Coordinates of N, CA and C and ligand atoms in Angstrom, one line a residue:
X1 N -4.2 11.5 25.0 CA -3.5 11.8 23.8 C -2.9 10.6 23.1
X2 N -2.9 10.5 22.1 CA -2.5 9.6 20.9 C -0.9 9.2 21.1
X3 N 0.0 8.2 21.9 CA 1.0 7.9 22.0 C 1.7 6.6 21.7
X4 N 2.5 6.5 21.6 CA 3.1 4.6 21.5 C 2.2 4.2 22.6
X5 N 1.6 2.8 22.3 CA 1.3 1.9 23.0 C -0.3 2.0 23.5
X6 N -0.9 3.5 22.9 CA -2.2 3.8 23.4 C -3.1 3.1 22.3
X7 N -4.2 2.8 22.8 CA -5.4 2.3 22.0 C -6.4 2.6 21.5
X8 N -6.5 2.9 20.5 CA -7.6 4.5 19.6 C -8.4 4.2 18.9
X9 N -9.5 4.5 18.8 CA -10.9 3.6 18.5 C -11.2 5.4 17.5
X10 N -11.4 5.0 16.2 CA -11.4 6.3 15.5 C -12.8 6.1 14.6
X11 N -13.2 7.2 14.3 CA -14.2 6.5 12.6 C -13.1 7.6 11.8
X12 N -13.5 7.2 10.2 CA -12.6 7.5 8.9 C -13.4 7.3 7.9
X13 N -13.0 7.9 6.9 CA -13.3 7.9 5.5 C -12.2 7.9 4.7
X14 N -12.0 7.0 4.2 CA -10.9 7.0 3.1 C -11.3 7.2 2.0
X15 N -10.5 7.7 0.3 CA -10.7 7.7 -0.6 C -9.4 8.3 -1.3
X16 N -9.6 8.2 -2.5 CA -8.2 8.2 -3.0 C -8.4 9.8 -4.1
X17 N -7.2 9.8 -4.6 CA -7.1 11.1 -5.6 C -8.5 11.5 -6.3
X18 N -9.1 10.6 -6.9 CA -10.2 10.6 -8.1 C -11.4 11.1 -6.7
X19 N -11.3 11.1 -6.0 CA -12.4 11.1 -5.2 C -13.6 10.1 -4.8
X20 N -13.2 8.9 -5.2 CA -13.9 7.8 -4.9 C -13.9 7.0 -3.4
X21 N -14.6 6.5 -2.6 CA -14.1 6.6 -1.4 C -14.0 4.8 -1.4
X22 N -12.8 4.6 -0.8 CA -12.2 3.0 -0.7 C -12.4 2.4 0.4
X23 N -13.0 3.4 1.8 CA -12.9 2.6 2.8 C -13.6 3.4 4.0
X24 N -14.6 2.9 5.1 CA -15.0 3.9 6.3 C -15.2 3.2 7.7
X25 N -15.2 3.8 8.7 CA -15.9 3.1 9.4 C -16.2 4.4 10.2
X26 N -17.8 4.1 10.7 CA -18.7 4.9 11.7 C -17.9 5.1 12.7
X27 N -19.0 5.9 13.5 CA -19.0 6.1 14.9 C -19.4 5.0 15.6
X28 N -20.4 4.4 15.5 CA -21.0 3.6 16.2 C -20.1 1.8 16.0
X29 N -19.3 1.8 14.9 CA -18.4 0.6 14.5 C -16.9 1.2 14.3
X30 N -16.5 1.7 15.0 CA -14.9 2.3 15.1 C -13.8 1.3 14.6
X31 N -12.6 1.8 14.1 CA -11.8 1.0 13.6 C -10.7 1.4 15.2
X32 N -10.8 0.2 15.7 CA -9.6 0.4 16.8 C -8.4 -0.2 16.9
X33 N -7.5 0.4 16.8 CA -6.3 -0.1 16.5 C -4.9 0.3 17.7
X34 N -3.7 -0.4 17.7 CA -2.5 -0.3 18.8 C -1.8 0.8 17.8
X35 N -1.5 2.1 18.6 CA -0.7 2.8 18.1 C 0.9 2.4 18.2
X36 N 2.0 2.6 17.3 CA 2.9 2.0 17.7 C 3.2 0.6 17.2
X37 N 1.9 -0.1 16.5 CA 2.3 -1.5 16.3 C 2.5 -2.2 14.9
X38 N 2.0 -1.0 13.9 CA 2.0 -1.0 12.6 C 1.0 -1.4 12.1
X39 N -0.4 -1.8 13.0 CA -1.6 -2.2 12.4 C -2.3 -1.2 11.0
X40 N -1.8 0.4 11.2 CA -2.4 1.0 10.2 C -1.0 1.4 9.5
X41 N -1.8 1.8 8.3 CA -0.3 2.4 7.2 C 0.9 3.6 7.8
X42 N 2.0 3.2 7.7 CA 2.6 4.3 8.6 C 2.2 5.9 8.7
X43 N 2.2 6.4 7.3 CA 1.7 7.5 7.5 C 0.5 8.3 8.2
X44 N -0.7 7.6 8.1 CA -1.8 7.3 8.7 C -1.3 7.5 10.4
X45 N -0.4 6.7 10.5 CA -0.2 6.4 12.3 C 1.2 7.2 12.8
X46 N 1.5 7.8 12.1 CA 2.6 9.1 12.4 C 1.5 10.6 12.3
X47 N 0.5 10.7 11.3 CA -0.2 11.5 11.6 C -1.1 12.0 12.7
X48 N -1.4 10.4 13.4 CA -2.4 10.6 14.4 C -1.6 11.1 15.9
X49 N -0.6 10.5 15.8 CA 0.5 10.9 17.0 C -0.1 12.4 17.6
X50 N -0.4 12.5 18.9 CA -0.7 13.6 19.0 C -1.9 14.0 19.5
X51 N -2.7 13.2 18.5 CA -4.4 13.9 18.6 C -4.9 13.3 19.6
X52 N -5.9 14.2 20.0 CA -6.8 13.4 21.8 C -8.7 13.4 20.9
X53 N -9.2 12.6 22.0 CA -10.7 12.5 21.7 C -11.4 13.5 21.5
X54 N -11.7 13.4 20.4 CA -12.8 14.7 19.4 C -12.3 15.4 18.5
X55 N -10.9 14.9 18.6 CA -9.8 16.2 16.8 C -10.5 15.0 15.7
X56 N -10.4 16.1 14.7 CA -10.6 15.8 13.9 C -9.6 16.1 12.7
X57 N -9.1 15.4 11.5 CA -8.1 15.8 11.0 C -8.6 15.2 9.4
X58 N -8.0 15.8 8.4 CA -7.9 15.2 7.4 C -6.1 15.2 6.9
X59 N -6.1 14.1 6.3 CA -4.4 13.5 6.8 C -4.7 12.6 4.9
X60 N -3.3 13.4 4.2 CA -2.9 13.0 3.2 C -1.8 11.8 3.5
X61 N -1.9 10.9 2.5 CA -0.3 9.7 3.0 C -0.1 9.4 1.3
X62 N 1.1 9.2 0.9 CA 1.8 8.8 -0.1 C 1.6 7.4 -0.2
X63 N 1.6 7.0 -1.6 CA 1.9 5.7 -1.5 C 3.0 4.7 -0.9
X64 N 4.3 5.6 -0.9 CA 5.0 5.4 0.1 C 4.9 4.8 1.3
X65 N 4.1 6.0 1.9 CA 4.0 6.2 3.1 C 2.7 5.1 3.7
X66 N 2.7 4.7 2.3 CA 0.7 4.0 2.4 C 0.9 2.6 2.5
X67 N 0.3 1.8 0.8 CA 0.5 0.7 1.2 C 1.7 0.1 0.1
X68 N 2.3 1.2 -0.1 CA 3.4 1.4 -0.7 C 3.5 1.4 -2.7
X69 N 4.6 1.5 -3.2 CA 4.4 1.6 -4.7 C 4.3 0.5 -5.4
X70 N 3.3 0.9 -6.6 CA 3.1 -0.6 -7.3 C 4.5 -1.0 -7.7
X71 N 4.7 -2.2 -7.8 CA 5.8 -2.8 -7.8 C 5.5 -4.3 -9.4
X72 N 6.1 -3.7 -10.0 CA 5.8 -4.5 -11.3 C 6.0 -5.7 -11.2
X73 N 7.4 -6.0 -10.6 CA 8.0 -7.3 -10.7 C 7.0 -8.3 -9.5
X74 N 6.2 -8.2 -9.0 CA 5.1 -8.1 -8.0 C 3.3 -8.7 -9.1
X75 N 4.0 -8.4 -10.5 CA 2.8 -8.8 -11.7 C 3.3 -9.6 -12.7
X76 N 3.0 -11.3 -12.1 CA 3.6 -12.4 -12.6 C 2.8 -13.0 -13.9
X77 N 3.2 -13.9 -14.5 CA 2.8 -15.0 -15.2 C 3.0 -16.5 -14.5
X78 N 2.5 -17.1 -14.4 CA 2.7 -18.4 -14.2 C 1.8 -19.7 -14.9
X79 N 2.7 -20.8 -14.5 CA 1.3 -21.6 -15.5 C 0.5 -22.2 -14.4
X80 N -0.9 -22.9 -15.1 CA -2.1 -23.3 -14.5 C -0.7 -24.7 -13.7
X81 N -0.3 -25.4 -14.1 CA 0.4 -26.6 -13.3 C 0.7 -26.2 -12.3
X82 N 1.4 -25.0 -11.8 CA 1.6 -25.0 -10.6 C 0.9 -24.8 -9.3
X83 N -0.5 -24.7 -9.9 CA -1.3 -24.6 -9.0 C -1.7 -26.4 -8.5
X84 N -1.8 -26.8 -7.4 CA -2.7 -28.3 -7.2 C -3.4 -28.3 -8.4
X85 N -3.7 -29.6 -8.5 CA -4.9 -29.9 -9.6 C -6.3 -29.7 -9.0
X86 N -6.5 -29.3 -8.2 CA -8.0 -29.4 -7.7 C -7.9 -28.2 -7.8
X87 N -6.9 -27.1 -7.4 CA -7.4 -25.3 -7.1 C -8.6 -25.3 -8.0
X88 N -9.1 -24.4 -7.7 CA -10.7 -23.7 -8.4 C -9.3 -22.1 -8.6
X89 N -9.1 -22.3 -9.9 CA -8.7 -21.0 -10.2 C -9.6 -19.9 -11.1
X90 N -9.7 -18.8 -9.9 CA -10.3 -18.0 -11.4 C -9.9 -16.4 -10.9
X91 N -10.3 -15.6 -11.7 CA -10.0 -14.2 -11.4 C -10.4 -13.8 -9.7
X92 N -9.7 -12.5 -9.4 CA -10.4 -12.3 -8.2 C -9.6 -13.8 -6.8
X93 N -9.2 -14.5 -7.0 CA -8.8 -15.4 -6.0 C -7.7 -14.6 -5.4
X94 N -7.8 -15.3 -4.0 CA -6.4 -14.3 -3.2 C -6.1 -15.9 -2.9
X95 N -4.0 -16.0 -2.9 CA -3.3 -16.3 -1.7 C -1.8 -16.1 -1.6
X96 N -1.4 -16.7 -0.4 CA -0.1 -16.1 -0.1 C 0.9 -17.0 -0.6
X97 N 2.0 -16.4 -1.0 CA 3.1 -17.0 -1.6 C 4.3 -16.6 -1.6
X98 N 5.3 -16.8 -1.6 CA 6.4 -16.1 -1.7 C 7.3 -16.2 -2.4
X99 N 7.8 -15.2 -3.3 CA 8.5 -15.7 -4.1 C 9.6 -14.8 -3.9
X100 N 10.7 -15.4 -4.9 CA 12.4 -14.4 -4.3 C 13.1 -14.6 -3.2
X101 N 12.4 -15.1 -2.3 CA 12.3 -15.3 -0.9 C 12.4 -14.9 0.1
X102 N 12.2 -13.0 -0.1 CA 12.1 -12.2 1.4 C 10.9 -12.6 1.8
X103 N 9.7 -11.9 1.7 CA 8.4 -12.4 2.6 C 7.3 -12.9 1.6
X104 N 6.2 -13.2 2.5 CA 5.3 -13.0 1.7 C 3.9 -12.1 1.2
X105 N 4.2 -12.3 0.4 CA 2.7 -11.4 -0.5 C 1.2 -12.2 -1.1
X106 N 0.4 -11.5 -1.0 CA -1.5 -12.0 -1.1 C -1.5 -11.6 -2.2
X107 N -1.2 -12.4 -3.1 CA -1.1 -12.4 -4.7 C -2.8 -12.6 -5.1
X108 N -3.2 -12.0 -6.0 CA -4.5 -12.1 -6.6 C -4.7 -12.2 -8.0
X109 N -5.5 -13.9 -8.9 CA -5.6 -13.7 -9.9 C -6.3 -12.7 -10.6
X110 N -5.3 -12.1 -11.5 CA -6.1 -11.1 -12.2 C -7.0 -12.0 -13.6
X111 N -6.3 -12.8 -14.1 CA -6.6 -13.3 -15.5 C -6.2 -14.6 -15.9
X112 N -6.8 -15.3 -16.5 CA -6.5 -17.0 -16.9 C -7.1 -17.1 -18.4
X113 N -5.3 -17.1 -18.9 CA -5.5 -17.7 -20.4 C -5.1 -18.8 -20.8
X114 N -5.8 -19.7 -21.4 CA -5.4 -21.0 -21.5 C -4.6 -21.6 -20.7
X115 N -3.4 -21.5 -20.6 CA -2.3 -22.5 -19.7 C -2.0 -21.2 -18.9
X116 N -2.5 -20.3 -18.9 CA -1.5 -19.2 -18.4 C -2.1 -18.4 -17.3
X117 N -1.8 -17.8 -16.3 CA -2.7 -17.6 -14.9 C -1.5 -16.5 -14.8
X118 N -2.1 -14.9 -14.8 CA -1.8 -14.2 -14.4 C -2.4 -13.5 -13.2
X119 N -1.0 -12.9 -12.0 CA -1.0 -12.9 -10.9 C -0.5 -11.6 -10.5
X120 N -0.7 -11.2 -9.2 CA -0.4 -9.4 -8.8 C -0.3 -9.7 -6.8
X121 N 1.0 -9.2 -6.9 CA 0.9 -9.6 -5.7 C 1.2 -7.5 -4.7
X122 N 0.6 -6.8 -5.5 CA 0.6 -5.8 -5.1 C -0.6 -5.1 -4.3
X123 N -0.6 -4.8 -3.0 CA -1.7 -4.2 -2.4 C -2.5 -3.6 -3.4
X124 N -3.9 -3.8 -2.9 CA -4.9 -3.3 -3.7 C -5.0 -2.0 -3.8
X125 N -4.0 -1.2 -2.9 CA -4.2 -0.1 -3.0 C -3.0 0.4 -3.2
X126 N -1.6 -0.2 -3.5 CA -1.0 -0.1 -4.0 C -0.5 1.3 -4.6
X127 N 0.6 2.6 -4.8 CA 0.4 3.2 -5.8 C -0.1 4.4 -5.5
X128 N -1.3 4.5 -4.8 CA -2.3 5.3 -4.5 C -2.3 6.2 -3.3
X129 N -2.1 7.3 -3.8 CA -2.4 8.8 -2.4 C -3.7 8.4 -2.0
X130 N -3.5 8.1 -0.9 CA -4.6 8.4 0.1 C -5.0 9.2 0.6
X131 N -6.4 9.8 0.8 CA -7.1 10.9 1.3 C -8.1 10.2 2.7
X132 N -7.6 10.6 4.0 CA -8.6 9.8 5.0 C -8.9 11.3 5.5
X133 N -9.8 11.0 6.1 CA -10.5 12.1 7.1 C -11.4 11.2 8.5
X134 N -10.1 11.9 9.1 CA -10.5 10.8 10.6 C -10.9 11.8 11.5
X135 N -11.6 11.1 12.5 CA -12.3 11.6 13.8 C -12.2 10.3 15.2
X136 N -11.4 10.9 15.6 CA -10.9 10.6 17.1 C -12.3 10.3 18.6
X137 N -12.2 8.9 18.5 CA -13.4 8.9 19.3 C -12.8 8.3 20.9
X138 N -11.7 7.7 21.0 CA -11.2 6.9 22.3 C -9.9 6.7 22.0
X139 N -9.2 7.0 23.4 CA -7.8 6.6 23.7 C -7.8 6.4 24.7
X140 N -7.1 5.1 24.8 CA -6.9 4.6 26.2 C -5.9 3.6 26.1
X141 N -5.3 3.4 27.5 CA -4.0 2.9 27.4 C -3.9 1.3 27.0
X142 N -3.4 0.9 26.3 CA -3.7 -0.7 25.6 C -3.5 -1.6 27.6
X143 N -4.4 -2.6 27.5 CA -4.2 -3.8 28.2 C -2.5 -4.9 28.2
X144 N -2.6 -5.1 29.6 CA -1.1 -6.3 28.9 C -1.2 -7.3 28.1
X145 N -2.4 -7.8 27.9 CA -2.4 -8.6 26.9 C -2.7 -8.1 25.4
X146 N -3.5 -6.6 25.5 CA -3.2 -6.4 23.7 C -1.5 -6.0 23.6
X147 N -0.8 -5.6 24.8 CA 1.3 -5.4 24.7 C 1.3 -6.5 24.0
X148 N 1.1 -7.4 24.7 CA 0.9 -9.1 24.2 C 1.2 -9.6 23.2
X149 N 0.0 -9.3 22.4 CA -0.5 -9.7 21.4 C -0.1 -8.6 20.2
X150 N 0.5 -7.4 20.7 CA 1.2 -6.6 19.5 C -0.5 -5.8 18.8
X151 N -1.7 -6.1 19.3 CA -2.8 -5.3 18.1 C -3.9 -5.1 19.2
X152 N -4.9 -4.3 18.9 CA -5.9 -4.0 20.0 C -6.6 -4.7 20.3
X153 N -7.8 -5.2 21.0 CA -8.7 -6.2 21.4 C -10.2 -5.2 21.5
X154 N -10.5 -4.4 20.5 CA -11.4 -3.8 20.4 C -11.7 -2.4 21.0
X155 N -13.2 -2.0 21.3 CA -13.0 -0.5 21.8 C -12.8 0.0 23.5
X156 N -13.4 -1.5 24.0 CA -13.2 -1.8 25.4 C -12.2 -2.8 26.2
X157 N -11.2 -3.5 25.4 CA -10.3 -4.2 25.3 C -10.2 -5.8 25.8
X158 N -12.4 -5.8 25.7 CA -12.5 -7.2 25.9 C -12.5 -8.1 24.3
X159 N -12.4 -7.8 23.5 CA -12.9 -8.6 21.9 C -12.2 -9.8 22.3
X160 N -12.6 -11.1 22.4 CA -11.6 -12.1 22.4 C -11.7 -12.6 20.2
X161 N -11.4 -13.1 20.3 CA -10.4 -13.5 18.3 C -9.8 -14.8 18.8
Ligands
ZN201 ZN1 -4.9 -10.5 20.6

């Protein structure tokens, strides 16, 4: 059964309100993750609590609950100077930065106008109800070294990374 500290090797289909699907993984390529460690969206991992090998569930999560709400002040302007002079800037680029100074965020250019480089440092999914429909393929009790390391080491708990 699905508890703190157990290691759960699942397939899923994600997709959002509109019905478009954002995210999956097989049977045969499981997404395995440490329950308890925050590797998946809270909601997501407060829902699974519980389930043993072969439930199947479809599990709504809020943006809240998800990868949380868009956050405006999170969609900056900045100028091209503050980048190095060599960056290769263009739309689509990710990196981390922090600004304000609690943590940091994987800001993404959205747009570059003349001097001007607009930025979003809001999960891509940001905002968005989630619709997953998961299927429970392995639980097993995490290794001391994935305790360790705080995240799983695959579906057999050899993956070295
Ligand atoms: Zn590790």
């Amino acid at each position: 059964m699905i508890k703190k500290d157990a290691v759960v090797s699942m397939s899923y289909n994600l997709k959002n309100s509109a019905g478009e699907e954002l995210g999956r993984a097989d049977n045969e390529k499981p997404l395995t993750y440490l329950q308890g460690a925050g590797q998946i969206v809270p909601g997501l991992e407060n829902a699974l609590e519980g389930l043993a090998v072969g439930d199947k569930k479809d599990i709504t999560v809020t943006a809240k609950e998800g990868y949380g709400e868009l956050n405006s002040e999170l969609k900056i302007k900045v100028e091209r100077k503050q980048f190095p002079p060599d960056a290769d800037i263009k739309p689509g680029m990710q990196f981390r930065a922090n600004i304000g100074g609690d943590h940091e965020h994987t800001f993404t250019v959205m747009d570059i106008k003349d001097e001007d480089v607009f930025i979003d440092g809001n999960h891509p999914l940001a905002g968005q109800t989630l619709h997953f429909s998961v299927e429970i393929i392995g639980v097993r009790p995490a290794t001391e070294e994935e305790l360790t390391h705080g995240h799983a080491h695959g579906p057999d708990g050899s993956h070295h990374h």
